[in-house]
PDB file of C-alpha atoms in Angstrom:
ATOM      1  CA  UNK A  26       0.000   0.000   0.000  1.00 68.00           C
ATOM      2  CA  UNK A  27       1.228   3.482  -0.828  1.00 87.00           C
ATOM      3  CA  UNK A  28       1.093   6.301   1.718  1.00 85.00           C
ATOM      4  CA  UNK A  29      -0.160   9.099  -0.529  1.00 91.00           C
ATOM      5  CA  UNK A  30      -1.872   9.420  -3.892  1.00 95.00           C
ATOM      6  CA  UNK A  31      -2.882  12.683  -5.572  1.00 95.00           C
ATOM      7  CA  UNK A  32      -6.561  13.574  -5.474  1.00 95.00           C
ATOM      8  CA  UNK A  33      -7.741  13.731  -9.091  1.00 97.00           C
ATOM      9  CA  UNK A  34      -8.674  17.173 -10.332  1.00 98.00           C
ATOM     10  CA  UNK A  35     -12.002  17.732 -12.146  1.00 96.00           C
ATOM     11  CA  UNK A  36     -11.984  15.942 -15.520  1.00 97.00           C
ATOM     12  CA  UNK A  37      -8.354  14.807 -15.022  1.00 98.00           C
ATOM     13  CA  UNK A  38      -7.204  11.719 -16.875  1.00 98.00           C
ATOM     14  CA  UNK A  39      -6.005   8.862 -14.657  1.00 98.00           C
ATOM     15  CA  UNK A  40      -2.878   8.913 -16.840  1.00 97.00           C
ATOM     16  CA  UNK A  41      -2.234  12.453 -15.550  1.00 98.00           C
ATOM     17  CA  UNK A  42      -2.883  11.531 -11.899  1.00 98.00           C
ATOM     18  CA  UNK A  43      -0.327   8.718 -12.176  1.00 97.00           C
ATOM     19  CA  UNK A  44       2.190  11.152 -13.691  1.00 97.00           C
ATOM     20  CA  UNK A  45       1.650  13.500 -10.727  1.00 97.00           C
ATOM     21  CA  UNK A  46       2.153  10.574  -8.319  1.00 97.00           C
ATOM     22  CA  UNK A  47       5.470   9.731 -10.006  1.00 96.00           C
ATOM     23  CA  UNK A  48       6.762  13.282  -9.451  1.00 95.00           C
ATOM     24  CA  UNK A  49       5.501  13.537  -5.848  1.00 94.00           C
ATOM     25  CA  UNK A  50       6.849  10.120  -4.895  1.00 94.00           C
ATOM     26  CA  UNK A  51      10.293  11.194  -6.054  1.00 92.00           C
ATOM     27  CA  UNK A  52      10.727   8.042  -8.113  1.00 92.00           C
ATOM     28  CA  UNK A  53      13.578   8.247 -10.588  1.00 92.00           C
ATOM     29  CA  UNK A  54      12.409   5.344 -12.714  1.00 94.00           C
ATOM     30  CA  UNK A  55       8.951   4.646 -14.128  1.00 93.00           C
ATOM     31  CA  UNK A  56       9.207   0.988 -13.198  1.00 92.00           C
ATOM     32  CA  UNK A  57       9.347   1.970  -9.509  1.00 95.00           C
ATOM     33  CA  UNK A  58       6.123   3.947  -9.931  1.00 95.00           C
ATOM     34  CA  UNK A  59       4.457   1.022 -11.712  1.00 95.00           C
ATOM     35  CA  UNK A  60       5.564  -1.323  -8.944  1.00 95.00           C
ATOM     36  CA  UNK A  61       4.179   1.077  -6.296  1.00 95.00           C
ATOM     37  CA  UNK A  62       0.809   1.523  -7.995  1.00 96.00           C
ATOM     38  CA  UNK A  63       0.138  -1.772  -9.777  1.00 95.00           C
ATOM     39  CA  UNK A  64       2.436  -4.287  -8.083  1.00 93.00           C
ATOM     40  CA  UNK A  65       4.184  -5.063 -11.350  1.00 90.00           C
ATOM     41  CA  UNK A  66       6.614  -3.253 -13.603  1.00 89.00           C
ATOM     42  CA  UNK A  67       5.094  -4.195 -16.943  1.00 85.00           C
ATOM     43  CA  UNK A  68       1.973  -1.991 -16.910  1.00 87.00           C
ATOM     44  CA  UNK A  69       1.820   0.232 -19.994  1.00 86.00           C
ATOM     45  CA  UNK A  70       1.067   3.942 -19.805  1.00 87.00           C
ATOM     46  CA  UNK A  71      -2.316   4.163 -21.509  1.00 89.00           C
ATOM     47  CA  UNK A  72      -4.082   7.470 -22.027  1.00 92.00           C
ATOM     48  CA  UNK A  73      -7.612   6.343 -22.933  1.00 92.00           C
ATOM     49  CA  UNK A  74      -8.656   2.947 -21.514  1.00 93.00           C
ATOM     50  CA  UNK A  75      -6.103   1.760 -18.944  1.00 92.00           C
ATOM     51  CA  UNK A  76      -6.142  -1.624 -17.235  1.00 93.00           C
ATOM     52  CA  UNK A  77      -4.985  -2.622 -13.740  1.00 93.00           C
ATOM     53  CA  UNK A  78      -7.434  -0.315 -11.976  1.00 96.00           C
ATOM     54  CA  UNK A  79      -8.419  -2.913  -9.362  1.00 96.00           C
ATOM     55  CA  UNK A  80      -4.746  -3.420  -8.435  1.00 96.00           C
ATOM     56  CA  UNK A  81      -4.265   0.337  -8.208  1.00 96.00           C
ATOM     57  CA  UNK A  82      -7.257   0.882  -5.908  1.00 97.00           C
ATOM     58  CA  UNK A  83      -6.120  -1.989  -3.648  1.00 95.00           C
ATOM     59  CA  UNK A  84      -2.784  -0.196  -3.141  1.00 95.00           C
ATOM     60  CA  UNK A  85      -4.237   3.244  -2.371  1.00 95.00           C
ATOM     61  CA  UNK A  86      -4.041   4.605   1.187  1.00 92.00           C
ATOM     62  CA  UNK A  87      -6.633   3.105   3.550  1.00 87.00           C
ATOM     63  CA  UNK A  88      -8.515   6.365   4.057  1.00 87.00           C
ATOM     64  CA  UNK A  89      -8.979   7.046   0.340  1.00 91.00           C
ATOM     65  CA  UNK A  90     -12.445   7.688  -1.013  1.00 93.00           C
ATOM     66  CA  UNK A  91     -11.434   6.791  -4.581  1.00 96.00           C
ATOM     67  CA  UNK A  92     -13.187   3.750  -5.990  1.00 96.00           C
ATOM     68  CA  UNK A  93     -12.710   1.634  -9.100  1.00 97.00           C
ATOM     69  CA  UNK A  94     -15.968   2.972 -10.508  1.00 97.00           C
ATOM     70  CA  UNK A  95     -15.063   6.623  -9.908  1.00 97.00           C
ATOM     71  CA  UNK A  96     -11.656   6.245 -11.554  1.00 98.00           C
ATOM     72  CA  UNK A  97     -13.104   4.471 -14.602  1.00 97.00           C
ATOM     73  CA  UNK A  98     -16.161   6.672 -15.095  1.00 97.00           C
ATOM     74  CA  UNK A  99     -14.700  10.078 -14.209  1.00 97.00           C
ATOM     75  CA  UNK A 100     -11.010   9.781 -15.108  1.00 98.00           C
ATOM     76  CA  UNK A 101     -10.808   7.548 -18.195  1.00 97.00           C
ATOM     77  CA  UNK A 102     -12.420   7.677 -21.618  1.00 95.00           C
ATOM     78  CA  UNK A 103     -14.637   4.678 -20.785  1.00 96.00           C
ATOM     79  CA  UNK A 104     -17.973   6.596 -20.793  1.00 95.00           C
ATOM     80  CA  UNK A 105     -17.249   8.079 -24.225  1.00 92.00           C
ATOM     81  CA  UNK A 106     -16.036   4.906 -25.919  1.00 89.00           C
ATOM     82  CA  UNK A 107     -18.781   2.639 -24.585  1.00 92.00           C
ATOM     83  CA  UNK A 108     -21.892   4.829 -24.699  1.00 90.00           C
ATOM     84  CA  UNK A 109     -23.106   3.293 -27.978  1.00 88.00           C
ATOM     85  CA  UNK A 110     -21.866  -0.254 -27.376  1.00 89.00           C
ATOM     86  CA  UNK A 111     -24.126  -3.122 -26.318  1.00 92.00           C
ATOM     87  CA  UNK A 112     -24.270  -3.478 -22.532  1.00 94.00           C
ATOM     88  CA  UNK A 113     -22.432  -6.823 -22.556  1.00 93.00           C
ATOM     89  CA  UNK A 114     -19.523  -5.417 -24.556  1.00 92.00           C
ATOM     90  CA  UNK A 115     -19.296  -2.288 -22.377  1.00 92.00           C
ATOM     91  CA  UNK A 116     -19.286  -4.503 -19.269  1.00 94.00           C
ATOM     92  CA  UNK A 117     -16.558  -6.676 -20.766  1.00 92.00           C
ATOM     93  CA  UNK A 118     -14.383  -3.588 -21.374  1.00 91.00           C
ATOM     94  CA  UNK A 119     -15.081  -2.409 -17.808  1.00 95.00           C
ATOM     95  CA  UNK A 120     -13.962  -5.792 -16.417  1.00 93.00           C
ATOM     96  CA  UNK A 121     -10.835  -5.737 -18.616  1.00 91.00           C
ATOM     97  CA  UNK A 122      -9.982  -2.276 -17.268  1.00 93.00           C
ATOM     98  CA  UNK A 123     -10.262  -3.619 -13.731  1.00 94.00           C
ATOM     99  CA  UNK A 124      -8.059  -6.607 -14.537  1.00 91.00           C
ATOM    100  CA  UNK A 125      -4.299  -6.592 -14.991  1.00 83.00           C
ATOM    101  CA  UNK A 126      -4.675  -7.810 -18.576  1.00 75.00           C
ATOM    102  CA  UNK A 127      -5.997  -5.123 -20.897  1.00 66.00           C
ATOM    103  CA  UNK A 128      -5.070  -6.755 -24.200  1.00 65.00           C
ATOM    104  CA  UNK A 129      -8.607  -6.964 -25.545  1.00 70.00           C
ATOM    105  CA  UNK A 130      -9.789  -3.495 -24.499  1.00 74.00           C
ATOM    106  CA  UNK A 131      -8.949  -1.642 -27.707  1.00 60.00           C
ATOM    107  CA  UNK A 132     -10.351  -4.317 -30.005  1.00 59.00           C
ATOM    108  CA  UNK A 133     -13.631  -4.521 -28.060  1.00 60.00           C
ATOM    109  CA  UNK A 134     -14.044  -0.755 -27.863  1.00 57.00           C
ATOM    110  CA  UNK A 135     -13.895  -0.419 -31.641  1.00 55.00           C
ATOM    111  CA  UNK A 136     -10.993   2.023 -31.526  1.00 54.00           C
ATOM    112  CA  UNK A 137      -8.907  -0.154 -33.844  1.00 49.00           C
ATOM    113  CA  UNK A 138     -11.576  -0.142 -36.579  1.00 46.00           C
ATOM    114  CA  UNK A 139     -12.841   3.408 -36.066  1.00 55.00           C
ATOM    115  CA  UNK A 140     -12.975   5.766 -39.038  1.00 54.00           C
ATOM    116  CA  UNK A 141     -12.443   8.701 -36.652  1.00 63.00           C
ATOM    117  CA  UNK A 142      -8.728   9.578 -36.682  1.00 70.00           C
ATOM    118  CA  UNK A 143      -7.084   9.133 -33.301  1.00 78.00           C
ATOM    119  CA  UNK A 144      -5.080  11.976 -31.791  1.00 86.00           C
ATOM    120  CA  UNK A 145      -1.326  11.690 -32.234  1.00 93.00           C
ATOM    121  CA  UNK A 146      -0.507  14.019 -29.326  1.00 96.00           C
ATOM    122  CA  UNK A 147      -2.149  14.951 -26.041  1.00 97.00           C
ATOM    123  CA  UNK A 148      -4.163  18.142 -26.485  1.00 98.00           C
ATOM    124  CA  UNK A 149      -4.675  21.181 -24.278  1.00 98.00           C
ATOM    125  CA  UNK A 150      -6.379  24.535 -24.030  1.00 97.00           C
ATOM    126  CA  UNK A 151      -3.931  27.329 -23.084  1.00 97.00           C
ATOM    127  CA  UNK A 152      -6.611  29.200 -21.108  1.00 97.00           C
ATOM    128  CA  UNK A 153      -7.611  26.076 -19.145  1.00 97.00           C
ATOM    129  CA  UNK A 154      -3.944  25.562 -18.320  1.00 97.00           C
ATOM    130  CA  UNK A 155      -3.561  29.169 -17.151  1.00 96.00           C
ATOM    131  CA  UNK A 156      -6.583  28.647 -14.876  1.00 97.00           C
ATOM    132  CA  UNK A 157      -5.140  25.363 -13.593  1.00 98.00           C
ATOM    133  CA  UNK A 158      -1.852  27.066 -12.721  1.00 96.00           C
ATOM    134  CA  UNK A 159      -3.701  29.792 -10.831  1.00 97.00           C
ATOM    135  CA  UNK A 160      -6.098  27.451  -9.024  1.00 97.00           C
ATOM    136  CA  UNK A 161      -3.945  24.347  -8.413  1.00 97.00           C
ATOM    137  CA  UNK A 162      -0.374  25.501  -8.982  1.00 96.00           C
ATOM    138  CA  UNK A 163       0.200  22.808 -11.620  1.00 97.00           C
ATOM    139  CA  UNK A 164      -1.027  21.572 -14.976  1.00 98.00           C
ATOM    140  CA  UNK A 165      -2.927  18.364 -15.716  1.00 98.00           C
ATOM    141  CA  UNK A 166      -4.362  16.617 -18.761  1.00 98.00           C
ATOM    142  CA  UNK A 167      -8.081  17.295 -19.209  1.00 98.00           C
ATOM    143  CA  UNK A 168     -10.087  14.278 -20.305  1.00 97.00           C
ATOM    144  CA  UNK A 169     -12.536  16.122 -22.596  1.00 96.00           C
ATOM    145  CA  UNK A 170      -9.683  17.706 -24.530  1.00 98.00           C
ATOM    146  CA  UNK A 171      -8.459  14.231 -25.553  1.00 96.00           C
ATOM    147  CA  UNK A 172     -11.651  13.109 -27.289  1.00 94.00           C
ATOM    148  CA  UNK A 173     -10.856  12.211 -30.909  1.00 90.00           C
ATOM    149  CA  UNK A 174     -12.592  14.704 -33.165  1.00 89.00           C
ATOM    150  CA  UNK A 175     -12.822  17.357 -30.443  1.00 93.00           C
ATOM    151  CA  UNK A 176     -11.044  20.401 -31.821  1.00 94.00           C
ATOM    152  CA  UNK A 177     -12.177  23.171 -29.492  1.00 95.00           C
ATOM    153  CA  UNK A 178     -12.424  24.105 -25.841  1.00 96.00           C
ATOM    154  CA  UNK A 179     -16.070  25.078 -25.481  1.00 92.00           C
ATOM    155  CA  UNK A 180     -15.366  26.850 -22.181  1.00 94.00           C
ATOM    156  CA  UNK A 181     -12.931  29.370 -23.685  1.00 95.00           C
ATOM    157  CA  UNK A 182     -13.896  29.159 -27.385  1.00 93.00           C
ATOM    158  CA  UNK A 183     -10.304  28.403 -28.336  1.00 96.00           C
ATOM    159  CA  UNK A 184      -8.848  25.795 -30.660  1.00 96.00           C
ATOM    160  CA  UNK A 185      -7.262  22.937 -28.757  1.00 97.00           C
ATOM    161  CA  UNK A 186      -3.521  22.727 -29.302  1.00 97.00           C
ATOM    162  CA  UNK A 187      -1.296  19.697 -29.730  1.00 97.00           C
ATOM    163  CA  UNK A 188       1.325  19.290 -27.034  1.00 97.00           C
ATOM    164  CA  UNK A 189       4.638  17.658 -27.909  1.00 97.00           C
ATOM    165  CA  UNK A 190       3.652  14.611 -25.815  1.00 96.00           C
ATOM    166  CA  UNK A 191       2.706  11.699 -28.096  1.00 95.00           C
ATOM    167  CA  UNK A 192      -0.279   9.527 -27.186  1.00 92.00           C
ATOM    168  CA  UNK A 193       1.937   6.503 -27.827  1.00 86.00           C
ATOM    169  CA  UNK A 194       5.265   7.348 -26.214  1.00 80.00           C
ATOM    170  CA  UNK A 195       8.540   5.652 -27.162  1.00 80.00           C
ATOM    171  CA  UNK A 196       8.827   4.619 -23.501  1.00 84.00           C
ATOM    172  CA  UNK A 197       5.601   2.639 -23.069  1.00 86.00           C
ATOM    173  CA  UNK A 198       5.889   2.906 -19.263  1.00 88.00           C
ATOM    174  CA  UNK A 199       6.183   6.724 -19.093  1.00 91.00           C
ATOM    175  CA  UNK A 200       3.300   8.901 -17.884  1.00 95.00           C
ATOM    176  CA  UNK A 201       4.145  12.467 -18.986  1.00 95.00           C
ATOM    177  CA  UNK A 202       2.692  15.565 -17.306  1.00 96.00           C
ATOM    178  CA  UNK A 203       1.964  18.748 -19.221  1.00 97.00           C
ATOM    179  CA  UNK A 204       4.590  21.447 -18.643  1.00 96.00           C
ATOM    180  CA  UNK A 205       5.378  24.833 -20.107  1.00 94.00           C
ATOM    181  CA  UNK A 206       8.099  23.139 -22.147  1.00 95.00           C
ATOM    182  CA  UNK A 207       5.775  20.603 -23.844  1.00 97.00           C
ATOM    183  CA  UNK A 208       2.742  22.945 -24.070  1.00 96.00           C
ATOM    184  CA  UNK A 209       2.939  26.521 -25.378  1.00 94.00           C
ATOM    185  CA  UNK A 210       0.674  28.496 -23.036  1.00 91.00           C
ATOM    186  CA  UNK A 211       1.064  31.691 -25.069  1.00 90.00           C
ATOM    187  CA  UNK A 212      -0.556  30.130 -28.124  1.00 88.00           C
ATOM    188  CA  UNK A 213      -4.253  31.066 -28.150  1.00 87.00           C
ATOM    189  CA  UNK A 214      -6.258  30.728 -31.343  1.00 88.00           C
ATOM    190  CA  UNK A 215      -9.799  32.119 -31.086  1.00 88.00           C
ATOM    191  CA  UNK A 216     -12.570  30.450 -32.994  1.00 85.00           C
ATOM    192  CA  UNK A 217     -13.948  32.886 -35.524  1.00 77.00           C
ATOM    193  CA  UNK A 218     -17.654  32.532 -36.158  1.00 65.00           C
ATOM    194  CA  UNK A 219     -18.875  33.432 -39.607  1.00 52.00           C
ATOM    195  CA  UNK A 220     -22.412  34.789 -39.767  1.00 48.00           C
ATOM    196  CA  UNK A 221     -24.273  34.001 -42.954  1.00 50.00           C
TER     197      UNK A 221
END
């Protein structure tokens, strides 16, 4: 069991929470973080539909209020990728996310066969990030910004920007936080509305 785990921010990806844990724990190597959180060093850093959630929750501090269901439904892309799937298939993906073996998740979710292009890089809204810095003192990856096909931040009416952090990182065990070096916070592109 670990002694501390960051409280997820509103709409924060679990991927991002794990990245914040890595920094706060002072771990030098990703495999130490994976061992802390999942009890094994082979867990892959997955942005959208991670597995091993049951193992993670079992290792959280005893007084935590975080549950498997809360992490899956509020901090992964599960609700978006399963909303139109048959109940049995959605339940199967949910169970695979709880388990330590997530091999079938992407096939079952339809992501592999989807005609919607998948994002190549994690996305962000510069204004959301400025607000996060003011409110929380740090940046985090917003779940809604990562939806494939979502191009704008509806809160600020800005185009979402690509960070330099790839969705599929060369180090498959690395969970990368947004920073001012991988996200340009000065880049704000307003959406221009054309009236006809």
